[in-house]
Structure formats: structure tokens, C-alpha cells
GROMACS .gro file of C-alpha atoms in nm:
model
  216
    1UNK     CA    1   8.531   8.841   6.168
    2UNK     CA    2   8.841   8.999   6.001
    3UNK     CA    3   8.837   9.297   5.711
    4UNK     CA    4   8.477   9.411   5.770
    5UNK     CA    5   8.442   9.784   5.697
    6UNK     CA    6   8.063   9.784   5.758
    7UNK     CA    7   7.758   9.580   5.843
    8UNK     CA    8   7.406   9.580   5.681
    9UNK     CA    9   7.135   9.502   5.987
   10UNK     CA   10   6.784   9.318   5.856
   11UNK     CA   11   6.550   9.510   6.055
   12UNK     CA   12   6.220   9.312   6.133
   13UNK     CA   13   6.324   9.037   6.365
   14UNK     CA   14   6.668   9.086   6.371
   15UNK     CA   15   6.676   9.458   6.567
   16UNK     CA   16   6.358   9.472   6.611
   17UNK     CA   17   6.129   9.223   6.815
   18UNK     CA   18   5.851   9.306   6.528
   19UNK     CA   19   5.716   8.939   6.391
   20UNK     CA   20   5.448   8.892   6.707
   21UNK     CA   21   5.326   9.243   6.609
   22UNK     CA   22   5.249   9.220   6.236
   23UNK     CA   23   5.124   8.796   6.386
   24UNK     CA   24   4.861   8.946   6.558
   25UNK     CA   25   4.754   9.224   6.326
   26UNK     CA   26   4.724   8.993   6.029
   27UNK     CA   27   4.545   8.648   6.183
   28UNK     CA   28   4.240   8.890   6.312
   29UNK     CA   29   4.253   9.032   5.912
   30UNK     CA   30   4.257   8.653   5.793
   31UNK     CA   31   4.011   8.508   6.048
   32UNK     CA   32   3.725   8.763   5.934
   33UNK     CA   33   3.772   8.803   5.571
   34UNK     CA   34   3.867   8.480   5.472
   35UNK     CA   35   3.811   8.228   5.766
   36UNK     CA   36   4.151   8.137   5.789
   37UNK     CA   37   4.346   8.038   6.127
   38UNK     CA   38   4.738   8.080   6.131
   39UNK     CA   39   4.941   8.035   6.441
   40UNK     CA   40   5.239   8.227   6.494
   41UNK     CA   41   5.461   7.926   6.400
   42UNK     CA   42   5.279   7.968   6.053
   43UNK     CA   43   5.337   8.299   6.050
   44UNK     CA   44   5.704   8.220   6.116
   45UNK     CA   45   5.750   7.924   5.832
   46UNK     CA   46   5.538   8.065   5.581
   47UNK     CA   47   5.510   8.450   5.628
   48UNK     CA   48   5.758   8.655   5.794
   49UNK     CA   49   6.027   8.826   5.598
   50UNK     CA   50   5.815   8.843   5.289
   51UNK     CA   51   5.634   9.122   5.100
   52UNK     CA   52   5.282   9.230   5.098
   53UNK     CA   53   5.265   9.134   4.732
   54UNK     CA   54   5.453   8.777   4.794
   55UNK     CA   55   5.198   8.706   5.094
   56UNK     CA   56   4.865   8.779   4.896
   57UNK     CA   57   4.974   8.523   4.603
   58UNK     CA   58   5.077   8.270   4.885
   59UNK     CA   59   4.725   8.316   5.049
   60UNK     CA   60   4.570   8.267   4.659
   61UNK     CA   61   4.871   7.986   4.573
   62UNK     CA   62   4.778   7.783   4.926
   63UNK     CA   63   4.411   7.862   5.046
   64UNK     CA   64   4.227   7.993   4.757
   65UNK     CA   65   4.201   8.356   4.871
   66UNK     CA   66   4.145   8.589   4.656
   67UNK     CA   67   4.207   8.920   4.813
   68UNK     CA   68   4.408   9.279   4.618
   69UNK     CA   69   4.671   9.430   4.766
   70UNK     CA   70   4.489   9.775   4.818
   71UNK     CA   71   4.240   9.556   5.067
   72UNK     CA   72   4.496   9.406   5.257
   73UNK     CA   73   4.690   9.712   5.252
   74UNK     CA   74   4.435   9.927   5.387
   75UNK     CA   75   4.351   9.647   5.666
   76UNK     CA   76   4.699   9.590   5.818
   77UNK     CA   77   4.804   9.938   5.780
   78UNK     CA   78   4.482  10.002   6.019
   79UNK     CA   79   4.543   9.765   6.242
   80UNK     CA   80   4.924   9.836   6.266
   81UNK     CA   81   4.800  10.147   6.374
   82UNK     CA   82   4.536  10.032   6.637
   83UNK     CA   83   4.866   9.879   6.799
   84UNK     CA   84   5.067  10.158   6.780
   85UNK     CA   85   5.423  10.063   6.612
   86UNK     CA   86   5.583  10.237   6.845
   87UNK     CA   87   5.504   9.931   7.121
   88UNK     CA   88   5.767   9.726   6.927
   89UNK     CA   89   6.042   9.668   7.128
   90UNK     CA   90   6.402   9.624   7.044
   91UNK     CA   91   6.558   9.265   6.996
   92UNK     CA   92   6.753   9.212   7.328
   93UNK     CA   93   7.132   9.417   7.277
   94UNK     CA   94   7.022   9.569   6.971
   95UNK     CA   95   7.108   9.931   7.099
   96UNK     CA   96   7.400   9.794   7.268
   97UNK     CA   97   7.585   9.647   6.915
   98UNK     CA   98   7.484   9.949   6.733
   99UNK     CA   99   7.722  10.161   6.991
  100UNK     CA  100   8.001   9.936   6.998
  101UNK     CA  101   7.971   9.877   6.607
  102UNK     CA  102   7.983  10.269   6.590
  103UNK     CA  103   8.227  10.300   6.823
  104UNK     CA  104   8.473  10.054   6.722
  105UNK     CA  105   8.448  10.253   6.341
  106UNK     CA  106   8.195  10.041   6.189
  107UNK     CA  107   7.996  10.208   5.920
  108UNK     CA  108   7.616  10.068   5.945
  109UNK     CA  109   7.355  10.057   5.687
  110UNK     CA  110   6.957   9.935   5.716
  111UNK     CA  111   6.830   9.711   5.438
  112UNK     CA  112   6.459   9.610   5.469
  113UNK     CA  113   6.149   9.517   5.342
  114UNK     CA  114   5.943   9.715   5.501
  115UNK     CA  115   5.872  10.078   5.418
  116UNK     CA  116   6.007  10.394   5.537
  117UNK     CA  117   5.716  10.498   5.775
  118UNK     CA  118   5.781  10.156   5.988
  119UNK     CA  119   6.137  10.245   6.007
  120UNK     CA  120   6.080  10.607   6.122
  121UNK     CA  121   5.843  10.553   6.383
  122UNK     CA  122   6.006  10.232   6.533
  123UNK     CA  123   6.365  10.304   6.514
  124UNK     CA  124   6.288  10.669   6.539
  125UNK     CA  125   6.094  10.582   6.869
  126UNK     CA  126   6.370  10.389   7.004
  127UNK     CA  127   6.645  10.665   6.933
  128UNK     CA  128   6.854  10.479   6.662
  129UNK     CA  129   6.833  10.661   6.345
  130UNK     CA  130   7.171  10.802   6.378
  131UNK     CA  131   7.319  10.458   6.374
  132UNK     CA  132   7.260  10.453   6.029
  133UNK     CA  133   7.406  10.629   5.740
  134UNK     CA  134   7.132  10.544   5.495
  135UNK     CA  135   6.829  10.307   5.465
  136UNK     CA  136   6.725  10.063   5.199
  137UNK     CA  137   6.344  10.037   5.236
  138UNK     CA  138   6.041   9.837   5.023
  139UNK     CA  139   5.987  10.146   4.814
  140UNK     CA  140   6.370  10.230   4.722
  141UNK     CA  141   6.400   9.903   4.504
  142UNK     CA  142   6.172   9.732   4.233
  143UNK     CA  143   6.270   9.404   4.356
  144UNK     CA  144   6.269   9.304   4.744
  145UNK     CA  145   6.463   9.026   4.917
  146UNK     CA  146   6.465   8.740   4.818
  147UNK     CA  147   6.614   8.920   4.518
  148UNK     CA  148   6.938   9.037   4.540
  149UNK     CA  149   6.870   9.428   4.443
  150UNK     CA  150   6.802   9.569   4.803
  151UNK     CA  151   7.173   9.468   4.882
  152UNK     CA  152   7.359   9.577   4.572
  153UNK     CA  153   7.148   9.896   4.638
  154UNK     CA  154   7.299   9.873   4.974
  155UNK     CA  155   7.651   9.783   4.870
  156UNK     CA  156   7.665  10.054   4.602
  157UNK     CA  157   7.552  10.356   4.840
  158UNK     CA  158   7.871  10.161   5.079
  159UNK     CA  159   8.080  10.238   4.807
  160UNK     CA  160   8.280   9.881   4.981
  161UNK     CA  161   8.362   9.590   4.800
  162UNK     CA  162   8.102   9.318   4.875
  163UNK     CA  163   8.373   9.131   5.063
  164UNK     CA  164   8.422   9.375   5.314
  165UNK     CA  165   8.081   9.405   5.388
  166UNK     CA  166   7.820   9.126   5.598
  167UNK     CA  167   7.462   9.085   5.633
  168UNK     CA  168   7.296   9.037   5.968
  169UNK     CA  169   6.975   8.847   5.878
  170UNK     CA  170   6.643   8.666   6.065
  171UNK     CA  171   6.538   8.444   5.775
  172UNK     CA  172   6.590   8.244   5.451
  173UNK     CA  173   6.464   8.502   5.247
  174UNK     CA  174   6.667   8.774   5.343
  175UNK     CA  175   6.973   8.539   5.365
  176UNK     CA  176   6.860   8.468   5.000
  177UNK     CA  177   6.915   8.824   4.915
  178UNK     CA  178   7.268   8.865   5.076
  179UNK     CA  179   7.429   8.565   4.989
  180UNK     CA  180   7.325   8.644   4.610
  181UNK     CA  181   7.431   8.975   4.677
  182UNK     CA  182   7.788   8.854   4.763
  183UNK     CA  183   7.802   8.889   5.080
  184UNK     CA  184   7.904   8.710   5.422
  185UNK     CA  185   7.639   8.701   5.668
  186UNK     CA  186   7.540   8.618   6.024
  187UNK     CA  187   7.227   8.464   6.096
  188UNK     CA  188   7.068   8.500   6.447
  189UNK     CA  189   6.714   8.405   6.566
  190UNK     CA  190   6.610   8.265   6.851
  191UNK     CA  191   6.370   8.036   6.721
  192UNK     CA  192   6.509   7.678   6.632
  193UNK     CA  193   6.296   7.601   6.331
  194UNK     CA  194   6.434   7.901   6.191
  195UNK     CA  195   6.835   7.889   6.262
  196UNK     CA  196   6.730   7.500   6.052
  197UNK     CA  197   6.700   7.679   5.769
  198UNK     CA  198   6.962   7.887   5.777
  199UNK     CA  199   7.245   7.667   5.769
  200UNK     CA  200   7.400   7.837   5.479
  201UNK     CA  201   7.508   8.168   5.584
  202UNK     CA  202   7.864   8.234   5.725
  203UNK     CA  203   7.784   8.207   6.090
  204UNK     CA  204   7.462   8.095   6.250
  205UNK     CA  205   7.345   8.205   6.591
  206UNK     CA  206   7.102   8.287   6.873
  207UNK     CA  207   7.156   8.619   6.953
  208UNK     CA  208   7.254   8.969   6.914
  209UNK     CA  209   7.508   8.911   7.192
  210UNK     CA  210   7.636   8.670   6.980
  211UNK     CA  211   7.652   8.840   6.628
  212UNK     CA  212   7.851   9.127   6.819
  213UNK     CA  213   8.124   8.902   6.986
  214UNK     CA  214   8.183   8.777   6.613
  215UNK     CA  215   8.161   9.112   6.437
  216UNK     CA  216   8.412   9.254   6.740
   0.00000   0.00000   0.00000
């Protein structure tokens, strides 16, 4: 990909191997409270990449529940912490990218939708905060993706013209946010139903591996 100047990395499910995790905290949550079963391919479609605030109303919009954020807040935060955040692996060449991104002069931002804490104690676990020159977390913006603001946030603290710049994105929702943002993005998840949906961003692919021989 010609005249990049810097890359802004998703981080759940796109470095980070995260979506299983927050699966498994939340059905247990769901199952006792409100008797619902998901299965991680629900939790895939209909949940991952979205907001705390966005998955309550979808729970009250779809099934009826009628839950507050402070509950679930309170709940998943616990039983993040049962699991210990720091068991989340890396995506497969995650590491790897970020050193030849670096390397080959790359600047490298984080733009999320999760908070600050998550970011510390995975990435920080792993070794790869100093990849990053700044973060754009759930608590930095009023809006989160699939609005825009997290990646003009993102674009301004560049200080690169949007065209420069590309998004490395999981899902719709975060493609969403970058595309209206301006930007060119690569879209990489393993998981067929997903890379469906994603049709619209610049490239489309499996892999880390692959995002990096297109970025290099």
C-alpha cells in the first residue's frame, strides 16, 4: 500500500485474540440473570465490537431484558477478572507486524473501544505498549465506533492527512468508524461470516501475515 505514514490497529480481535474471552464471561452473566443462551457465533454476529451501552439496549431491543449498565458493569468487570485478562493471547504475528511496522518507520496508533485498564494489562502483559505513540480508548471520546469520532480523535493526535493514514479493523462496526472517518482500511479476521460483511473496506483478509505483506 503506497503513501502510508502510519497505521491505526483495532485492538480486540484484530491484535488481540480477545472475543472467546469476553464470550465466555458474558453467556455465564446472561444464562443466570436473564435465562438467555448465546453461542459464540452470536456473540460474533450480534455482539463483538460493540459497547457496553450498545449491548444492554440490544439485549432490551431483541430479548426483553431489562438490565442497567452499572449491573452489567459490575458483573463482567468481575468475571473479566476471575479470568485474568492477562490470559489473552496475541492474534497470531501481531508482535511480529508491530516490529517491522516500527522498523520500516511506521508511526502506530491504538483506537479502541474498550477502556484503558484492558489495554494496560493486556498489551502491557504482552510487552507492546511502546509500539504505540498514543491510545484512543472508550473513555477518551463521547461517541465510540460505529461513529466516526474515535478516528478523527486518532487522526488529529497523527497530525496526517486522513489519506495517508489506514485502519486495521475485525468488524463492521469498527470499519463503520474508519471508513466515515476517511480512511483506507484493511480488514482481517479469520472467521468467514465475518470477512462477508466486510466487503467494503480497501483490502479484505485472513490474517495478520497478510495485512503486513500489504502494509510492507
Amino acid at each position: 500500500m503506497k503513501h502510508i505514514e502510519g497505521v491505526l490497529f483495532d485492538l480486540d480481535g484484530t491484535l488481540i485474540d480477545s472475543e472467546h474471552f469476553y464470550f465466555s464471561s458474558w453467556q455465564p452473566i446472561l444464562a443466570a440473570n436473564f435465562d438467555l443462551t448465546i453461542t459464540f457465533e452470536d456473540w460474533l454476529t450480534l455482539f463483538a465490537g460493540h459497547t457496553l451501552v450498545r449491548n444492554i439496549h440490544f439485549l432490551k431491543q431483541n430479548w426483553g431484558i431489562e438490565t442497567t449498565e452499572e449491573f452489567m458493569w459490575k458483573e463482567t468487570r468481575a468475571a473479566y477478572a476471575r479470568a485474568d485478562m492477562r490470559t489473552i493471547s496475541l492474534m497470531p504475528f501481531a508482535k511480529e507486524i508491530l516490529e517491522n511496522l516500527r522498523a520500516a518507520g511506521q508511526r502506530i496508533g491504538l483506537v479502541t473501544s474498550s477502556y484503558q485498564t484492558t489495554v494496560d494489562t493486556v498489551l502491557g502483559h504482552h510487552g507492546l505498549l511502546d509500539f504505540f505513540e498514543f491510545f484512543v480508548t472508550r473513555e477518551k471520546v463521547v461517541h465510540a465506533k460505529p461513529n466516526p469520532e474515535p478516528y478523527l480523535l486518532a487522526i488529529e493526535k497523527m497530525e496526517i492527512p486522513a489519506e495517508k493514514l489506514v485502519a486495521v479493523e475485525d468488524t463492521a462496526t469498527g470499519l463503520r468508524a474508519a471508513q466515515d472517518a476517511g480512511l483506507r482500511s484493511i480488514a482481517a479476521s479469520r472467521f468467514a461470516a465475518e470477512r462477508a460483511k466486510l466487503q467494503t473496506a480497501t483490502y479484505v483478509v485472513e490474517s495478520l501475515v497478510d495485512v503486513d505483506k500489504i502494509l510492507l
